[in-house]
Short mmCIF file of C-alpha atoms and ligand atoms in Angstrom, two decimals:
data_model
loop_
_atom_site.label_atom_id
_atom_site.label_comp_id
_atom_site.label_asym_id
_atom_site.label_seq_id
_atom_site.Cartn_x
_atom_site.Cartn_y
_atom_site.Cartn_z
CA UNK A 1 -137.66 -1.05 70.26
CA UNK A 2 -138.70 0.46 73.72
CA UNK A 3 -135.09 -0.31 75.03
CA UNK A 4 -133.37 3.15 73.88
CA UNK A 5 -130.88 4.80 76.01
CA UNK A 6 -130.99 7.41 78.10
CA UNK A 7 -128.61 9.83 75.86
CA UNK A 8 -126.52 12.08 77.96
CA UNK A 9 -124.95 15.18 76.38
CA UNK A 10 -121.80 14.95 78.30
CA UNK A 11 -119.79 14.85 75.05
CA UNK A 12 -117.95 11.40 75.76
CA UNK A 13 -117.21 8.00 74.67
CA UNK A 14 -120.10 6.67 76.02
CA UNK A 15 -122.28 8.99 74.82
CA UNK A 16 -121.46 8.64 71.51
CA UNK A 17 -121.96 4.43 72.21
CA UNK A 18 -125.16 5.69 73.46
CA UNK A 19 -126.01 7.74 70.09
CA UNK A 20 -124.61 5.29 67.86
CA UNK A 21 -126.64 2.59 69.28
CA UNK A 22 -129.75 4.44 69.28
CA UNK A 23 -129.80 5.24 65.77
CA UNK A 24 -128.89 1.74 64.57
CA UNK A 25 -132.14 0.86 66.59
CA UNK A 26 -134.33 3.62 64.87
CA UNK A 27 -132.67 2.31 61.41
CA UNK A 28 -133.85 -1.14 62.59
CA UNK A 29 -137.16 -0.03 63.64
CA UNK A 30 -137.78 1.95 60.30
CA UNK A 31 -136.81 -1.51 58.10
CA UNK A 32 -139.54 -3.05 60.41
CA UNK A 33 -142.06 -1.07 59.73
CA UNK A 34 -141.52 -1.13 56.21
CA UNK A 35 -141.69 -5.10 56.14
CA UNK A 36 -144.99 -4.64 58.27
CA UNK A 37 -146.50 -2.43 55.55
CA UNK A 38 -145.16 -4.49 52.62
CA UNK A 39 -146.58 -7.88 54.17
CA UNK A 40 -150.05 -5.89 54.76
CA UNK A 41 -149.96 -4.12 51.64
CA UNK A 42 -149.25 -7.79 49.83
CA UNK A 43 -152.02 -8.98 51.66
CA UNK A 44 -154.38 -6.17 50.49
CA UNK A 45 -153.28 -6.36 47.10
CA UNK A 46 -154.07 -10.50 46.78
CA UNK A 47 -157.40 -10.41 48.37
CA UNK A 48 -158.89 -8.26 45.89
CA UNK A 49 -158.70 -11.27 42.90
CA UNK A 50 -159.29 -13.93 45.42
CA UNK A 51 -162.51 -12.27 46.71
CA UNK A 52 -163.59 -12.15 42.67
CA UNK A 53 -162.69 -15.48 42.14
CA UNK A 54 -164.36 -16.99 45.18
CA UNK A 55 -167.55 -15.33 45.04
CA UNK A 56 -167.55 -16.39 40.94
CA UNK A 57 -166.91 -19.84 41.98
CA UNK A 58 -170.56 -19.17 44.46
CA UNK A 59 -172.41 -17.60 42.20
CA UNK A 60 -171.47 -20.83 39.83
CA UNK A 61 -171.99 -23.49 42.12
CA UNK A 62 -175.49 -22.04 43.33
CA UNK A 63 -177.57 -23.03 40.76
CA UNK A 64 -177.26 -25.60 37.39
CA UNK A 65 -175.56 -23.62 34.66
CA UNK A 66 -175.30 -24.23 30.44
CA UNK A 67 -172.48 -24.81 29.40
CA UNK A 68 -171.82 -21.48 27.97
CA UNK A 69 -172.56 -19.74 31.27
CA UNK A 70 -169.67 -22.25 32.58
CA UNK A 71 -167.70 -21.01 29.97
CA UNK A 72 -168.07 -17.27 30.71
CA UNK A 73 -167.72 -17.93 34.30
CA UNK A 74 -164.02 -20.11 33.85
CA UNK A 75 -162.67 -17.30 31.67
CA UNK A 76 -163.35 -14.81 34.51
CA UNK A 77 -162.00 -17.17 36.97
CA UNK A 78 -158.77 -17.15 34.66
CA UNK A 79 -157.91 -13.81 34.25
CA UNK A 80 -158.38 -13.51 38.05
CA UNK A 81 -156.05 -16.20 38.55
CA UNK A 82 -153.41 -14.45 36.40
CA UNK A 83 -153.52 -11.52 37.68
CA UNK A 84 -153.16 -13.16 41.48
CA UNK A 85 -150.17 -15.58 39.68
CA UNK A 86 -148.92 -11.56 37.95
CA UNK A 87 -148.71 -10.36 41.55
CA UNK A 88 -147.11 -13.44 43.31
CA UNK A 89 -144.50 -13.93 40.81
CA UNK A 90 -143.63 -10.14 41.53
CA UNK A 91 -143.16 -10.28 45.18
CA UNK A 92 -141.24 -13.21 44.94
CA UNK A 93 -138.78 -11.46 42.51
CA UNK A 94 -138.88 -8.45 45.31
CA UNK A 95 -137.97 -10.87 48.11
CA UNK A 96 -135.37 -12.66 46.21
CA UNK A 97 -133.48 -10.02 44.48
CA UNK A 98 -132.14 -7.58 46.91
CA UNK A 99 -130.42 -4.09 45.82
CA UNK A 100 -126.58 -5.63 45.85
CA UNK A 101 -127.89 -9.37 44.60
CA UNK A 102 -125.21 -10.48 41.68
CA UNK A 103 -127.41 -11.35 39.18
CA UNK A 104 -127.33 -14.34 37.42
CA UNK A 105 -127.01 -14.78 33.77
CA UNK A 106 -125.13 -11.35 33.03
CA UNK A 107 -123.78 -11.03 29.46
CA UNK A 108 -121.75 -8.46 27.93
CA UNK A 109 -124.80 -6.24 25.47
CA UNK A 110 -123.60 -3.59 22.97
CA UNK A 111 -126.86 -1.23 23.29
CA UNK A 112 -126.69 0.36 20.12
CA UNK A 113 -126.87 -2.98 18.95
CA UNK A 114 -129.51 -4.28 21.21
CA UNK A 115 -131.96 -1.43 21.69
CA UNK A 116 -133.53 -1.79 18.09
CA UNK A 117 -133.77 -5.31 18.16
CA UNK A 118 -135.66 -4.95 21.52
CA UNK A 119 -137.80 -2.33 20.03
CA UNK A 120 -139.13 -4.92 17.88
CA UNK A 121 -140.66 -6.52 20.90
CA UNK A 122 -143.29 -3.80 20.30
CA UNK A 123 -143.55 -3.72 16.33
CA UNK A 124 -147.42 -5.46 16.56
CA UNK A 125 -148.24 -4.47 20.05
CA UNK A 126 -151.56 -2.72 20.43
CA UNK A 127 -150.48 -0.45 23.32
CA UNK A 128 -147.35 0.87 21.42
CA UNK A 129 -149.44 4.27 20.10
CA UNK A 130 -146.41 6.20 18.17
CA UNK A 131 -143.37 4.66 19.97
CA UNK A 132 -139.73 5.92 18.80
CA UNK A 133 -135.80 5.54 19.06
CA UNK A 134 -133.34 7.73 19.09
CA UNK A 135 -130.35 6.32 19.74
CA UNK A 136 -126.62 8.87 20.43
CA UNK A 137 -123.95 6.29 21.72
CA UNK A 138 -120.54 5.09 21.41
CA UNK A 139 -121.21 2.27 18.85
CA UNK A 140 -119.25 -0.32 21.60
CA UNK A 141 -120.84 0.92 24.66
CA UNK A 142 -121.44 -2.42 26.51
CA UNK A 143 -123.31 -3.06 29.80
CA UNK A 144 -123.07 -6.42 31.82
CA UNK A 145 -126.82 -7.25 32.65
CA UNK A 146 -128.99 -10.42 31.87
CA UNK A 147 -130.70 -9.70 28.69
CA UNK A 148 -134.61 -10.77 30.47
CA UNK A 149 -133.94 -8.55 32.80
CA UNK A 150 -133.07 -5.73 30.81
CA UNK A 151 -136.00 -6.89 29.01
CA UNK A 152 -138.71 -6.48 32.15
CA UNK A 153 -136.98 -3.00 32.87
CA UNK A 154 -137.49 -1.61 29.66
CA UNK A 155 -140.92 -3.47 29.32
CA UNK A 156 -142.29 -1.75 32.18
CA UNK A 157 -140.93 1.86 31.63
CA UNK A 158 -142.82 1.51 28.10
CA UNK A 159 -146.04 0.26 29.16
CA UNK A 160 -146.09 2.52 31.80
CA UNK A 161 -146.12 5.35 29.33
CA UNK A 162 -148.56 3.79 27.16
CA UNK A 163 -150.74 2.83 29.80
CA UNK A 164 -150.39 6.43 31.59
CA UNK A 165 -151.17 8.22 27.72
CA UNK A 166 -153.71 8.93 25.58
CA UNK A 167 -153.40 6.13 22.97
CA UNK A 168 -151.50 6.96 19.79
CA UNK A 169 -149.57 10.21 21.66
CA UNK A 170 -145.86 9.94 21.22
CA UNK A 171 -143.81 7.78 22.82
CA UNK A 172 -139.93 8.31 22.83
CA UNK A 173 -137.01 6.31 23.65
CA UNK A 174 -133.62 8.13 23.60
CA UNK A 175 -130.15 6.74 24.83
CA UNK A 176 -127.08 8.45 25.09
CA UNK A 177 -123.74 8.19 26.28
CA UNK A 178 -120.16 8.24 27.13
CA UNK A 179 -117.49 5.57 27.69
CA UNK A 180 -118.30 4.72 31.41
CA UNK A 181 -122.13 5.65 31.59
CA UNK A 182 -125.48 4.87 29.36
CA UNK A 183 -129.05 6.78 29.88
CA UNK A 184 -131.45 5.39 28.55
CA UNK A 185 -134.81 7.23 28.59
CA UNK A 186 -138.42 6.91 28.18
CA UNK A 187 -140.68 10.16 27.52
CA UNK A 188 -144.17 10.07 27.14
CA UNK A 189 -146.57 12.73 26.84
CA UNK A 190 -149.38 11.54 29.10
CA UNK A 191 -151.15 12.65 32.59
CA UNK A 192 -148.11 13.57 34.21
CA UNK A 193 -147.19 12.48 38.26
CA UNK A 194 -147.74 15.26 40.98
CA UNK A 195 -144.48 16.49 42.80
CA UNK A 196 -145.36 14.94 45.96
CA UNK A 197 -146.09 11.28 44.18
CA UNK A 198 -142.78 11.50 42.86
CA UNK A 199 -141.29 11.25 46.01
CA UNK A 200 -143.12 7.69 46.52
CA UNK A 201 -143.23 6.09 43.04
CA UNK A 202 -141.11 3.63 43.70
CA UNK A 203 -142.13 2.30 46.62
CA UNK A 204 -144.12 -0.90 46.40
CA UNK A 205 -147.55 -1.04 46.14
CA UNK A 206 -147.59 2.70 45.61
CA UNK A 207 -150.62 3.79 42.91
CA UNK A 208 -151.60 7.48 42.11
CA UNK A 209 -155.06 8.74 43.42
CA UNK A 210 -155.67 9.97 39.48
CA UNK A 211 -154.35 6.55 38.00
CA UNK A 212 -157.23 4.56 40.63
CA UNK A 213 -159.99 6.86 40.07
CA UNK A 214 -159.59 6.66 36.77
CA UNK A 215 -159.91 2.47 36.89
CA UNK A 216 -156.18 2.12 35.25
CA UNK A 217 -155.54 -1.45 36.00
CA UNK A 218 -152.08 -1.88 38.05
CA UNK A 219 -150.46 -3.19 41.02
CA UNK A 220 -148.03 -0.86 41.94
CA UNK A 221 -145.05 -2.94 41.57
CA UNK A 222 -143.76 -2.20 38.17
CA UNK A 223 -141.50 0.50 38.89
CA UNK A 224 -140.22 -1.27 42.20
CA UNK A 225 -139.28 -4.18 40.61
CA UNK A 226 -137.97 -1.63 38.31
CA UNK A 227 -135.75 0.35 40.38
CA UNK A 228 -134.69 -3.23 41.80
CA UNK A 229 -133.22 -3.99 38.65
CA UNK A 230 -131.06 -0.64 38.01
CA UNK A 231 -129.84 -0.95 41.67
CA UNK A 232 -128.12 -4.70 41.49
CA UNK A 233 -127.23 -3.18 38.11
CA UNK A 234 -125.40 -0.62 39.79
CA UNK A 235 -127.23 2.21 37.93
CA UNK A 236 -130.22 4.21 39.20
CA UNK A 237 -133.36 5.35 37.66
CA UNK A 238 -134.97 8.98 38.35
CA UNK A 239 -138.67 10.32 37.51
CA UNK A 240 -139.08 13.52 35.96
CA UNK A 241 -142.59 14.34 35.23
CA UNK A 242 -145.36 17.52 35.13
CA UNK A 243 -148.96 17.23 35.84
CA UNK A 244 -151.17 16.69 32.75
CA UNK A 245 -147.59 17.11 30.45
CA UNK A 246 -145.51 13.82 30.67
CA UNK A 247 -143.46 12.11 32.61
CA UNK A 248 -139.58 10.88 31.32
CA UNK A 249 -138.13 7.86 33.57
CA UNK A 250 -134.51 8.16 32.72
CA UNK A 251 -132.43 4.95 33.78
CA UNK A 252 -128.11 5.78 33.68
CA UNK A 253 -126.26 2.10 33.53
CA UNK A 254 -122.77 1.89 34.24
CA UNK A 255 -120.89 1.12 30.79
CA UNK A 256 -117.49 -0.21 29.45
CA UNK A 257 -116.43 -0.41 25.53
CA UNK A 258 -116.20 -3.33 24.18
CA UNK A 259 -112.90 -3.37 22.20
CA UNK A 260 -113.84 -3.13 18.47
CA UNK A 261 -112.57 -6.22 16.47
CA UNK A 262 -108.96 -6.13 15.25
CA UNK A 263 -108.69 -5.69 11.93
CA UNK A 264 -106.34 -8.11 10.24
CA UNK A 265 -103.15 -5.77 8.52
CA UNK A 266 -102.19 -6.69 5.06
CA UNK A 267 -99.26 -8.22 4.08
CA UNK A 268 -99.45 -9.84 7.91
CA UNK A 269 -98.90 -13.82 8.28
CA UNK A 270 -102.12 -15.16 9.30
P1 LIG B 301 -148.79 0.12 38.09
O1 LIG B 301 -148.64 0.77 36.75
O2 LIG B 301 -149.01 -1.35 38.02
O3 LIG B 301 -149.80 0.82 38.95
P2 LIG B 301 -146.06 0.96 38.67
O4 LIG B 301 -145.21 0.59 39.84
O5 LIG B 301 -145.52 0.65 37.33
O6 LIG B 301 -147.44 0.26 38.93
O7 LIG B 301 -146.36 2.51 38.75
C1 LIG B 301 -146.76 3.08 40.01
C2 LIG B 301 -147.63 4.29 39.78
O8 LIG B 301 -146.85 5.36 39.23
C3 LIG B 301 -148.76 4.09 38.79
O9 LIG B 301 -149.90 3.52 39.41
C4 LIG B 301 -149.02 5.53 38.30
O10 LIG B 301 -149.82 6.20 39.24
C5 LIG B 301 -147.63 6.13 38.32
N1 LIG B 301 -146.94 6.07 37.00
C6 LIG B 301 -145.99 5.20 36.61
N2 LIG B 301 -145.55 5.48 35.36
C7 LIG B 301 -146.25 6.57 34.95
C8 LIG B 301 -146.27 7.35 33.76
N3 LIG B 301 -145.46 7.08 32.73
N4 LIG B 301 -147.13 8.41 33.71
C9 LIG B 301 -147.94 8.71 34.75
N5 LIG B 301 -147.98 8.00 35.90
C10 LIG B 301 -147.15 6.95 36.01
#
């Protein structure tokens, strides 16, 4: 990355060779870096439940234990271990599914027809507080994604908001729509994300000062893995949000309508 070349402003061919090549080096450079702070950032992130779990597994082995201490100590040991398996299971789907990845196992799902039946997901969950649908859309709008998936997106916009919320504040999800496009939306009315931490919630690893200091368990790769999925969707997914009012994460999907099913006419041979 030291190699860049002298640029002269003459104005000719070369020049622009020059330019050109120079910026495809910064672009290069910038990817780079971002791989170096992922890997360390990774790194950070899985030594925190592998420090826990090792110095349980000490403070076990020191001394002779009942059985019930055992007990206590194994179910400690197993919560750390899901949250490490939590956090390797979501870098690997980062590293495998890049923004333009065809993903596998795409179906054709009508969402006025899907979205209550997902909501049910969350009928007898304790985090669901007062969660709501409101659905406005073509009754054939159809997008081509793989149902889990869709699943995981949603899943995360909603327990963000719960999680981000004073328990039992409303909850809403809206979708609307046209022929060609979907939004689907997810309001809540909790603490709210700063301007500037808009800019940088999607980026992995990436936790708000207020959400750490106030212990909120996390990672900080939700919403990547989010904005993964609406990208090899071919949609995109935006953040609006005010301090200490509520944020809305509002995800548009590209849509097509499924043709509604012929009706057989009367006095027509079968
Ligand atoms: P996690 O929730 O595991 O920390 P995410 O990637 O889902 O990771 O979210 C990143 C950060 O964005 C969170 O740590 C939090 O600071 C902020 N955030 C996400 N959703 C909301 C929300 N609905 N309300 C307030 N802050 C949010």
């Amino acid at each position: 990355f030291k190699s860049r070349l002298p640029a002269p402003d003459s104005g000719d061919e070369l020049a622009d060779l020059g330019q050109s090549f120079n910026t495809l080096l910064d672009r290069q450079q910038r990817a780079y870096e971002q791989q170096r702070r992922f890997a360390g950032d990774a790194a950070h992130e899985l030594r925190t439940p592998l420090t826990v779990l090792l110095g349980q597994m000490d403070v076990a082995l020191r001394r002779p234990r009942t059985a019930e201490e055992y007990a206590d100590t194994l179910g400690v040991l197993r919560d750390e271990a899901n949250e490490l398996q939590q956090i390797v299971e979501s870098l690997l789907f980062l590293a495998r599914t890049s923004e333009d990845a065809t993903l596998p196992g795409s179906e054709s799902i009508e969402l006025a027809e899907w979205l209550p039946r997902y909501m049910e997901r969350w009928q007898n969950d304790p985090r669901r507080g007062d969660l709501q649908l409101e659905v406005q859309l073509p009754p054939n709008a159809t997008v081509s994604a793989p149902p889990a998936l869709l699943n995981r997106l949603l899943d995360n916009l909603i327990s963000n908001a719960a999680k981000y919320s004073a328990p039992g504040t409303p909850i809403t999800v809206t979708a609307t729509g046209s022929a060609d496009a979907a939004a689907i939306s997810v309001a809540d009315q909790g603490r709210g994300i700063s301007p500037e931490d808009q800019a940088t919630v999607f980026e992995p690893f990436f936790r708000s000062k207020s959400a750490r200091d106030a212990g909120i368990a996390g990672t900080g790769l939700g919403l990547a893995i989010a904005s993964r999925i609406v990208a090899a969707l071919g949609g995109r997914l935006e953040c609006h949000s005010e301090l200490s009012r509520g944020s809305t994460f509002t995800l548009t999907l590209p849509t097509r309508l499924s043709q509604p099913p012929q009706q057989p006419r009367l006095n027509e041979p079968p």
